[in-house]
Structure formats: structure tokens, C-alpha cells
Coordinates of C-alpha atoms in Angstrom, one line a residue:
Chain A
X1 CA -3.6 -15.9 -5.4
X2 CA -5.0 -12.4 -5.4
X3 CA -3.3 -9.8 -7.5
X4 CA -3.6 -6.3 -8.9
X5 CA -2.5 -5.1 -12.3
X6 CA -2.2 -1.4 -13.2
X7 CA -1.4 0.3 -16.5
X8 CA 2.2 1.1 -16.9
X9 CA 3.4 4.7 -16.7
X10 CA 4.5 7.3 -16.7
X11 CA 1.3 9.0 -17.8
X12 CA 2.0 12.5 -18.9
X13 CA -0.9 14.9 -19.3
X14 CA -1.5 18.6 -19.8
X15 CA -3.4 20.5 -17.1
X16 CA -7.2 20.1 -17.4
X17 CA -6.9 16.9 -19.4
X18 CA -9.0 13.9 -18.5
X19 CA -7.3 11.1 -16.6
X20 CA -7.8 7.4 -16.6
X21 CA -5.5 4.9 -14.9
X22 CA -6.6 1.4 -15.4
X23 CA -6.6 -1.2 -12.7
X24 CA -7.8 -4.8 -12.8
X25 CA -7.7 -7.4 -10.1
X26 CA -7.9 -11.1 -9.5
X27 CA -9.3 -12.2 -6.2
X28 CA -11.3 -14.8 -4.5
X29 CA -14.2 -13.6 -2.3
X30 CA -15.2 -10.0 -2.1
X31 CA -12.2 -7.8 -1.4
X32 CA -12.3 -4.1 -0.8
X33 CA -10.6 -2.0 -3.4
X34 CA -8.4 1.1 -2.9
X35 CA -6.5 3.8 -4.6
X36 CA -3.6 5.3 -2.8
X37 CA -1.5 8.3 -3.8
X38 CA 2.1 9.0 -3.0
X39 CA 3.3 12.5 -3.5
X40 CA 7.1 13.1 -3.9
X41 CA 8.9 12.5 -0.6
X42 CA 5.8 11.5 1.3
X43 CA 4.1 8.3 2.4
X44 CA 1.1 6.7 0.8
X45 CA -2.3 8.4 1.4
X46 CA -5.6 6.8 0.9
X47 CA -7.3 8.5 -2.0
X48 CA -10.6 6.6 -2.2
X49 CA -12.0 3.1 -1.6
X50 CA -15.0 0.9 -2.4
X51 CA -16.1 -2.0 -0.4
X52 CA -18.5 -3.8 -2.6
X53 CA -19.6 -4.3 -6.2
X54 CA -21.0 -1.1 -7.9
X55 CA -19.8 1.1 -5.1
X56 CA -18.2 4.3 -6.3
X57 CA -15.4 5.9 -4.3
X58 CA -14.7 9.5 -4.8
X59 CA -12.4 12.2 -3.4
X60 CA -10.7 15.4 -4.6
X61 CA -12.4 15.0 -8.0
X62 CA -11.1 11.5 -8.5
X63 CA -13.6 8.6 -8.9
X64 CA -13.4 4.9 -9.3
X65 CA -16.2 2.3 -9.5
X66 CA -16.0 -1.3 -8.3
X67 CA -16.9 -3.4 -11.3
X68 CA -17.2 -7.0 -10.4
X69 CA -18.2 -8.1 -13.9
X70 CA -15.0 -6.8 -15.4
X71 CA -12.9 -7.1 -12.2
X72 CA -11.8 -3.5 -12.6
X73 CA -11.4 -0.3 -10.5
X74 CA -10.3 2.3 -12.9
X75 CA -9.3 5.7 -11.6
X76 CA -10.7 8.8 -13.3
X77 CA -10.5 12.5 -13.0
X78 CA -12.2 15.0 -15.3
X79 CA -9.6 17.7 -15.1
X80 CA -6.2 17.2 -13.7
X81 CA -4.0 19.8 -12.1
X82 CA -0.2 20.1 -11.8
X83 CA -0.6 19.3 -8.1
X84 CA -2.0 15.9 -9.0
X85 CA 1.4 14.8 -10.1
X86 CA 2.2 11.7 -8.0
X87 CA 2.4 8.0 -8.0
X88 CA -0.9 6.2 -7.8
X89 CA -1.3 2.7 -6.5
X90 CA -4.4 0.4 -6.9
X91 CA -4.8 -2.1 -4.1
X92 CA -7.1 -4.7 -2.7
X93 CA -7.6 -6.0 0.7
X94 CA -6.5 -9.6 1.3
X95 CA -9.5 -11.2 2.9
X96 CA -11.3 -9.6 5.7
X97 CA -8.4 -7.7 7.1
X98 CA -8.4 -4.3 5.3
X99 CA -5.0 -3.5 6.6
X100 CA -3.3 -6.3 4.7
X101 CA -3.1 -5.0 1.1
X102 CA -2.0 -6.3 -2.2
X103 CA -0.8 -3.5 -4.5
X104 CA -0.4 -2.9 -8.1
X105 CA 3.0 -1.7 -9.3
X106 CA 2.0 2.0 -9.3
X107 CA 1.5 4.5 -12.1
X108 CA 3.4 7.7 -12.2
X109 CA 1.3 10.7 -13.3
X110 CA 3.0 13.9 -14.5
X111 CA 0.8 16.9 -15.2
X112 CA 2.4 19.7 -17.2
X113 CA 1.1 23.3 -17.1
Chain B
X1 CA -5.8 12.4 10.0
X2 CA -3.6 9.9 11.7
X3 CA 0.1 10.2 11.3
X4 CA 2.6 7.4 11.0
X5 CA 6.3 8.3 11.1
X6 CA 9.2 6.2 9.9
X7 CA 12.8 6.8 10.8
X8 CA 15.2 7.1 9.2
X9 CA 14.0 8.3 5.8
X10 CA 17.1 6.9 4.2
X11 CA 20.1 5.0 5.3
X12 CA 23.3 3.7 3.8
X13 CA 25.1 0.8 5.5
X14 CA 27.9 -1.5 4.8
X15 CA 27.4 -5.2 4.0
X16 CA 27.3 -7.4 7.0
X17 CA 26.0 -4.7 9.4
X18 CA 22.4 -4.5 10.8
X19 CA 20.0 -1.7 10.3
X20 CA 17.0 -0.8 12.4
X21 CA 14.0 1.0 11.0
X22 CA 11.3 2.5 13.3
X23 CA 7.7 2.9 12.6
X24 CA 5.7 5.1 15.0
X25 CA 2.0 6.0 15.2
X26 CA 2.1 9.5 16.5
X27 CA -1.5 10.2 17.4
X28 CA -3.2 6.9 17.8
X29 CA -2.6 3.4 19.2
X30 CA -2.0 0.8 16.5
X31 CA -2.9 -2.8 17.4
X32 CA -1.5 -3.9 14.0
X33 CA 1.3 -2.7 11.9
X34 CA 2.4 -4.0 8.5
X35 CA 5.8 -3.9 6.8
X36 CA 6.1 -3.7 3.0
X37 CA 9.0 -3.7 0.7
X38 CA 9.2 -2.1 -2.7
X39 CA 11.7 -2.8 -5.5
X40 CA 12.2 -0.2 -8.1
X41 CA 9.3 0.1 -10.5
X42 CA 7.5 -2.7 -8.7
X43 CA 4.6 -2.9 -6.4
X44 CA 4.8 -2.9 -2.6
X45 CA 5.1 -6.5 -1.3
X46 CA 3.8 -7.3 2.2
X47 CA 6.6 -8.7 4.3
X48 CA 5.0 -9.3 7.6
X49 CA 2.1 -8.4 9.9
X50 CA 3.0 -7.2 13.4
X51 CA 0.5 -7.3 16.3
X52 CA 1.4 -5.6 19.6
X53 CA 2.8 -8.0 22.1
X54 CA 3.0 -11.0 19.9
X55 CA 5.3 -12.5 17.3
X56 CA 5.1 -11.1 13.8
X57 CA 3.5 -13.2 11.0
X58 CA 5.7 -13.4 8.0
X59 CA 4.7 -13.8 4.4
X60 CA 5.9 -16.8 2.5
X61 CA 9.4 -16.3 1.3
X62 CA 10.4 -13.7 3.8
X63 CA 13.2 -14.8 6.1
X64 CA 12.2 -14.1 9.7
X65 CA 15.7 -14.4 11.0
X66 CA 16.9 -11.8 8.5
X67 CA 14.1 -9.3 9.0
X68 CA 13.4 -9.1 12.7
X69 CA 10.2 -7.3 13.6
X70 CA 9.4 -6.1 17.1
X71 CA 6.1 -4.5 18.1
X72 CA 6.7 -3.8 21.8
X73 CA 4.2 -1.1 22.2
X74 CA 1.0 0.2 20.7
X75 CA 2.8 3.1 19.0
X76 CA 6.1 1.5 17.9
X77 CA 7.2 -1.3 15.6
X78 CA 10.7 -1.9 14.4
X79 CA 12.2 -3.7 11.5
X80 CA 15.8 -4.8 11.8
X81 CA 17.6 -6.0 8.7
X82 CA 20.3 -8.2 10.0
X83 CA 23.6 -8.9 8.2
X84 CA 22.5 -6.7 5.4
X85 CA 23.6 -7.4 1.8
X86 CA 23.3 -5.3 -1.4
X87 CA 20.3 -7.4 -2.4
X88 CA 18.5 -6.1 0.6
X89 CA 18.7 -2.5 -0.8
X90 CA 15.1 -1.4 -1.2
X91 CA 12.4 0.9 -0.1
X92 CA 10.7 -0.3 3.1
X93 CA 7.4 1.2 4.2
X94 CA 5.2 0.5 7.2
X95 CA 1.5 1.0 7.8
X96 CA -0.5 1.0 11.0
X97 CA -4.1 0.6 11.9
X98 CA -6.2 1.1 15.0
X99 CA -8.1 -2.2 14.6
X100 CA -9.4 -4.5 11.9
X101 CA -11.7 -3.0 9.4
X102 CA -10.3 0.5 9.8
X103 CA -8.0 2.4 7.5
X104 CA -4.3 1.6 7.4
X105 CA -2.1 4.7 7.6
X106 CA 1.3 4.7 5.9
X107 CA 4.6 6.0 6.9
X108 CA 6.8 7.9 4.4
X109 CA 9.1 4.9 3.8
X110 CA 12.8 4.3 4.3
X111 CA 15.3 4.0 1.5
X112 CA 17.9 1.4 2.4
X113 CA 21.1 1.2 0.4
X114 CA 23.6 -1.5 1.3
X115 CA 27.1 -1.0 -0.1

């Protein structure tokens, strides 16, 4: 079945460091891919998404490119801030229903000043 | 953006009792709501899909008689954990969407502890 694998955390970085959180997936068909962020005490928020191969999703300085050849959707940011500290989830849509999501296990990011 | 609210945020209950968790879409009508469960340091696992006015569709391995889902209106879905046991302790989170092919908005989650 479909699945998502994320790099294990926590990831600890200094402010202004470069961030990469790896995400790979296994899926039949052509799912949409998502990154969600969960700040402490809050619900999940959609960070960015890509709906087809080679699409690049971007938001708030974060980027991820849908790579079909490597079945990856790695999250990157050039310069992280303390306010980026959160848990990041990679997810894919299960079939055509974009609301039904399969999540990775989440990666905790801690950014220190 | 659209807001989904869950209540309560956390609850502690005794073994054998039932607990109801509410999921409300505050500023939109949700034709479909989803319930997920998250174990510590694990991913969110979809439990069921709930469509307004119809029975929920449960994922394989989820006991429908234990996790009762009701979606009586376009703004409210409830998850009732019946005869709760310590192994039901978990983080439960809902999401809601206006229609297919639109973004799903998530609630803040409910931490259930069964003692």
C-alpha cells in the first residue's frame, strides 16, 4: 500500500542554518504530496503542496519539489528562524480524494538562537 | 483561513467509560470529515471518513463499534470512544474539507488518557 517515510528527528539547527527534511514515498498512481506543520499546542497547518511530478511547492521560505524519479518530496529552507521550531509532517493523498491523507511519522525541528 | 475546532483539547477518563470528542468547522460547511489517531512518535493513522448524513467509512482494523462516529450536520462530527481502555490512550485529530479536491483543515487534536 501507499506509505510515506520521513527522516527521524529531532533536527536541531542554529538560526539561519540551511534545513533539509527528507521525505520519500511509495504510491500507486499519481498522488498529491503535502508538507504540514504543527506548532506547539496547535493543529496541523498546510505548509505547501505539489500535485504532479516536477511541481515545486513553496511557502514562507520553504520549498519542496515533487520528484517522481526518486519518489521524494524533500523539504528545504535556506535560513531557518527560531519561529520555525515545530513538527513537520510529509503526507500524500490516497487516491483522488485529497482529504484522505497518509502521513509520515513527523520530524521535530528545533531552532536555537 | 478555515478554522476547525476540536473539544476537548485533553481528557482523562476511567477505564470502562465512554468519551466523546467533537470536531467543528467554525466558518465553513464540511461535507467530509476525517478522524486520525497518532501514537507517540508515530505518524497519524486514518481511522475513518465521515460524510454528513451517512455512515462513516472505517479503515481496516478500526473497530466501528468501539469508535462511534456521527456526522449529523455540515459543521459537526463526533467521535465517541466507548468502553475506553488504557490502550485507547492516544492523540486524536480531525480534519474537515468543503468538498473533494479542496484542502483539508485540521483541528488542534485531543489528547485522551485512559486510567
